Amino acid sequence: AQTVTQSQPEMSVQEAETVTLSCTYDTSESNYYLFWYKQPPSRQMILVIRQEAYKQQNATENRFSVNFQKAAKSFSLKISDSQLGDTAMYFCAGTTSGTYKYIFGTGTRLKVLA
Amino acid sequence: NAGVTQTPKFRILKIGQSMTLQCTQDMNHNYMYWYRQDPGMGLKLIYYSVGAGITDKGEVPNGYNVSRSTTEDFPLRLELAAPSQTSVYFCASTVNTEAFFGQGTRLTVV
């Protein structure tokens, strides 16, 4: 069985500052994929970043980067230079090859303060 | 290229009524999914399909049915709606592990 745990229900950060959202992922599979999704008030699920478990290099997408610690089962998201538009719910998710069913964490509500 | 399209966007049902949530994708993806999102929670898998004619239960299938007669369409049927089915429903398709989500349907059962 796979589990995804997000232990920070809410966080806030000042505009232009850096914030890190935490996630832990547990699976018995060796080949898996991890994601961070952003859900603004519009409800749309927007892919922020993805990480393949077999890659040692941490993924980066502009202001967003991950710290993937495989042994610790940790997959945190760092947002640099936070912007007001980053205010949203952020979900950590994982999947394995085969049926590609996603398992989601309970989310972290991030508020960027002006 | 519309991606994944869900209809309706909002719906209010009375207890005991039935309805079908429509989902269609134009990306020729074989894998499609239905998730529900309860307030303050992550998405939970209801049903999924790995191709036309093939469906299987997810984590929370009770009270729902699906069919997959074509690659494009994956409707979700609610029979005898109950207040516990009040939720936001997302349809998704995947290719190469990346998921594409519809805009969601907010369903309220009263």
Short mmCIF file of C-alpha atoms in Angstrom, two decimals:
data_model
loop_
_atom_site.label_atom_id
_atom_site.label_comp_id
_atom_site.label_asym_id
_atom_site.label_seq_id
_atom_site.Cartn_x
_atom_site.Cartn_y
_atom_site.Cartn_z
CA ALA A 1 0.00 0.00 0.00
CA GLN A 2 1.07 3.53 -0.66
CA THR A 3 0.63 6.44 1.72
CA VAL A 4 1.18 10.15 1.32
CA THR A 5 1.34 12.33 4.42
CA GLN A 6 1.28 16.11 4.61
CA SER A 7 1.54 17.27 8.20
CA GLN A 8 1.17 21.03 7.70
CA PRO A 9 -2.51 21.93 7.21
CA GLU A 10 -1.78 25.64 6.79
CA MET A 11 1.24 27.84 6.23
CA SER A 12 1.87 31.46 5.49
CA VAL A 13 4.83 33.32 4.03
CA GLN A 14 5.67 36.93 3.27
CA GLU A 15 5.82 37.96 -0.34
CA ALA A 16 9.33 37.47 -1.81
CA GLU A 17 10.32 35.08 0.98
CA THR A 18 10.99 31.33 0.73
CA VAL A 19 8.74 28.61 2.10
CA THR A 20 9.06 24.83 2.29
CA LEU A 21 6.11 22.44 2.29
CA SER A 22 6.66 18.95 3.65
CA CYS A 23 5.50 15.56 2.43
CA THR A 24 6.37 11.97 3.18
CA TYR A 25 5.66 9.11 0.80
CA ASP A 26 5.75 5.42 1.61
CA THR A 27 5.54 2.58 -0.87
CA SER A 28 6.94 -0.88 -1.35
CA GLU A 29 7.42 -0.21 -5.06
CA SER A 30 10.87 0.64 -6.33
CA ASN A 31 9.66 2.56 -9.38
CA TYR A 32 7.44 5.47 -8.43
CA TYR A 33 6.79 9.08 -9.26
CA LEU A 34 6.05 12.01 -7.00
CA PHE A 35 4.24 15.24 -7.73
CA TRP A 36 3.22 18.54 -6.25
CA TYR A 37 -0.08 19.98 -7.43
CA LYS A 38 -1.42 23.47 -6.85
CA GLN A 39 -5.15 24.03 -6.44
CA PRO A 40 -6.20 27.69 -6.47
CA PRO A 41 -9.73 28.77 -5.57
CA SER A 42 -10.75 28.01 -9.17
CA ARG A 43 -10.47 24.29 -8.21
CA GLN A 44 -8.23 23.53 -11.17
CA MET A 45 -5.48 21.00 -10.39
CA ILE A 46 -2.21 22.43 -11.74
CA LEU A 47 0.96 20.37 -11.90
CA VAL A 48 3.79 22.25 -10.21
CA ILE A 49 6.64 19.77 -10.35
CA ARG A 50 7.35 16.07 -10.68
CA GLN A 51 10.15 13.78 -9.52
CA GLU A 52 11.02 10.31 -10.72
CA ALA A 53 12.22 8.16 -7.82
CA TYR A 54 15.05 6.65 -9.84
CA LYS A 55 16.57 10.08 -10.50
CA GLN A 56 19.05 11.27 -7.92
CA GLN A 57 18.89 14.87 -9.07
CA ASN A 58 16.18 16.97 -7.46
CA ALA A 59 13.65 18.48 -9.88
CA THR A 60 13.48 22.24 -10.40
CA GLU A 61 10.92 24.37 -12.24
CA ASN A 62 11.72 28.07 -12.09
CA ARG A 63 10.94 29.21 -8.49
CA PHE A 64 9.86 25.71 -7.45
CA SER A 65 12.24 22.96 -6.41
CA VAL A 66 12.02 19.73 -4.49
CA ASN A 67 14.22 18.08 -1.90
CA PHE A 68 13.78 14.35 -2.44
CA GLN A 69 15.34 12.25 0.30
CA LYS A 70 14.63 8.70 -0.81
CA ALA A 71 15.82 6.89 2.31
CA ALA A 72 13.87 9.23 4.57
CA LYS A 73 10.83 9.01 2.25
CA SER A 74 10.71 12.78 2.25
CA PHE A 75 9.58 14.94 -0.67
CA SER A 76 9.44 18.62 0.23
CA LEU A 77 8.58 21.54 -2.04
CA LYS A 78 10.50 24.80 -1.81
CA ILE A 79 8.96 27.94 -3.24
CA SER A 80 11.42 30.79 -3.66
CA ASP A 81 10.52 34.46 -4.10
CA SER A 82 6.92 33.76 -3.09
CA GLN A 83 4.28 35.65 -5.04
CA LEU A 84 0.68 36.50 -4.18
CA GLY A 85 -0.42 34.19 -6.99
CA ASP A 86 1.16 31.26 -5.15
CA THR A 87 -1.67 31.42 -2.60
CA ALA A 88 -3.43 28.07 -3.00
CA MET A 89 -3.86 24.57 -1.67
CA TYR A 90 -0.86 22.36 -2.42
CA PHE A 91 -1.16 18.61 -2.71
CA CYS A 92 1.60 16.08 -2.67
CA ALA A 93 0.83 12.95 -4.70
CA GLY A 94 2.49 9.75 -5.79
CA THR A 95 1.92 7.03 -8.34
CA THR A 96 3.55 3.87 -9.60
CA SER A 97 3.79 2.47 -13.09
CA GLY A 98 1.04 0.08 -14.15
CA THR A 99 -2.33 1.64 -13.49
CA TYR A 100 -0.94 5.10 -12.58
CA LYS A 101 -3.47 5.54 -9.80
CA TYR A 102 -2.59 8.63 -7.82
CA ILE A 103 -2.51 8.75 -4.02
CA PHE A 104 -2.89 12.24 -2.60
CA GLY A 105 -1.96 13.82 0.69
CA THR A 106 -4.49 15.93 2.59
CA GLY A 107 -2.99 19.18 1.37
CA THR A 108 -1.32 22.29 2.76
CA ARG A 109 -3.10 25.62 2.45
CA LEU A 110 -0.49 28.25 1.65
CA LYS A 111 -1.17 31.94 2.03
CA VAL A 112 1.28 34.50 0.68
CA LEU A 113 1.06 37.78 2.59
CA ALA A 114 1.63 41.16 1.00
CA ASN B 1 -7.18 20.82 -27.79
CA ALA B 2 -9.73 20.89 -24.95
CA GLY B 3 -8.02 18.32 -22.66
CA VAL B 4 -10.38 16.81 -20.06
CA THR B 5 -13.89 18.24 -20.01
CA GLN B 6 -16.39 17.63 -17.23
CA THR B 7 -20.05 18.54 -17.13
CA PRO B 8 -21.85 19.91 -15.23
CA LYS B 9 -19.70 22.25 -13.14
CA PHE B 10 -22.27 22.50 -10.37
CA ARG B 11 -25.29 20.43 -9.40
CA ILE B 12 -27.69 20.14 -6.50
CA LEU B 13 -29.41 16.78 -6.07
CA LYS B 14 -32.12 15.68 -3.70
CA ILE B 15 -31.59 12.58 -1.61
CA GLY B 16 -32.50 9.49 -3.61
CA GLN B 17 -32.12 11.12 -7.03
CA SER B 18 -29.71 9.80 -9.65
CA MET B 19 -27.41 11.57 -12.05
CA THR B 20 -24.49 11.06 -14.39
CA LEU B 21 -21.35 13.15 -14.33
CA GLN B 22 -19.91 13.39 -17.81
CA CYS B 23 -16.21 13.27 -18.63
CA THR B 24 -14.59 13.35 -22.03
CA GLN B 25 -10.98 13.76 -23.17
CA ASP B 26 -9.61 14.46 -26.62
CA MET B 27 -6.01 13.36 -26.02
CA ASN B 28 -6.56 9.68 -26.87
CA HIS B 29 -5.44 8.61 -23.39
CA ASN B 30 -6.21 5.04 -22.38
CA TYR B 31 -6.08 5.67 -18.63
CA MET B 32 -8.95 7.59 -17.02
CA TYR B 33 -9.99 8.16 -13.41
CA TRP B 34 -12.68 9.56 -11.17
CA TYR B 35 -11.68 11.15 -7.87
CA ARG B 36 -13.68 12.86 -5.17
CA GLN B 37 -12.42 15.64 -2.95
CA ASP B 38 -14.11 16.21 0.38
CA PRO B 39 -13.62 19.53 2.23
CA GLY B 40 -10.13 19.86 3.65
CA MET B 41 -9.07 16.52 2.21
CA GLY B 42 -7.05 15.21 -0.67
CA LEU B 43 -8.50 13.44 -3.66
CA LYS B 44 -9.64 9.85 -3.28
CA LEU B 45 -9.99 7.43 -6.19
CA ILE B 46 -13.52 6.21 -6.94
CA TYR B 47 -13.07 4.22 -10.18
CA TYR B 48 -10.55 3.98 -12.94
CA SER B 49 -10.22 2.55 -16.43
CA VAL B 50 -7.16 1.41 -18.36
CA GLY B 51 -8.95 1.31 -21.69
CA ALA B 52 -12.30 1.03 -23.42
CA GLY B 53 -14.37 -1.77 -21.91
CA ILE B 54 -12.16 -2.09 -18.80
CA THR B 55 -13.01 -0.53 -15.44
CA ASP B 56 -12.04 -1.23 -11.85
CA LYS B 57 -12.82 0.00 -8.37
CA GLY B 58 -10.70 2.47 -6.53
CA GLU B 59 -10.61 3.33 -2.85
CA VAL B 60 -14.19 4.62 -2.42
CA PRO B 61 -16.47 3.00 -5.07
CA ASN B 62 -19.64 2.46 -3.03
CA GLY B 63 -22.65 4.30 -4.41
CA TYR B 64 -21.12 4.84 -7.86
CA ASN B 65 -20.92 3.10 -11.20
CA VAL B 66 -18.89 3.75 -14.33
CA SER B 67 -18.70 2.60 -17.91
CA ARG B 68 -16.11 3.04 -20.64
CA SER B 69 -17.55 2.30 -24.05
CA THR B 70 -15.13 4.60 -25.90
CA THR B 71 -11.59 5.87 -25.31
CA GLU B 72 -12.89 9.44 -25.04
CA ASP B 73 -15.74 9.11 -22.52
CA PHE B 74 -15.82 7.94 -18.92
CA PRO B 75 -19.13 8.83 -17.24
CA LEU B 76 -19.73 8.42 -13.50
CA ARG B 77 -23.19 7.38 -12.38
CA LEU B 78 -24.62 8.14 -8.95
CA GLU B 79 -27.60 6.01 -8.00
CA LEU B 80 -29.76 6.97 -5.02
CA ALA B 81 -27.78 10.06 -4.02
CA ALA B 82 -26.93 10.43 -0.33
CA PRO B 83 -25.64 13.43 1.65
CA SER B 84 -22.30 11.60 2.05
CA GLN B 85 -21.79 12.02 -1.69
CA THR B 86 -21.64 15.79 -1.36
CA SER B 87 -18.18 16.50 -2.71
CA VAL B 88 -16.16 17.88 -5.59
CA TYR B 89 -15.61 15.30 -8.32
CA PHE B 90 -12.62 15.31 -10.64
CA CYS B 91 -12.12 13.32 -13.78
CA ALA B 92 -8.56 12.79 -14.99
CA SER B 93 -6.61 11.02 -17.68
CA THR B 94 -2.94 10.07 -17.66
CA VAL B 95 -0.16 9.45 -20.11
CA ASN B 96 3.40 8.58 -19.07
CA THR B 97 2.45 9.07 -15.38
CA GLU B 98 1.34 12.68 -15.87
CA ALA B 99 -2.29 13.34 -14.98
CA PHE B 100 -4.56 15.86 -16.68
CA PHE B 101 -7.54 16.95 -14.64
CA GLY B 102 -10.92 18.33 -15.56
CA GLN B 103 -12.27 21.46 -13.88
CA GLY B 104 -14.26 19.50 -11.35
CA THR B 105 -17.96 19.17 -10.55
CA ARG B 106 -19.26 20.50 -7.25
CA LEU B 107 -22.15 18.25 -6.21
CA THR B 108 -24.40 18.95 -3.25
CA VAL B 109 -26.94 16.38 -2.05
CA VAL B 110 -29.71 17.82 0.11
#
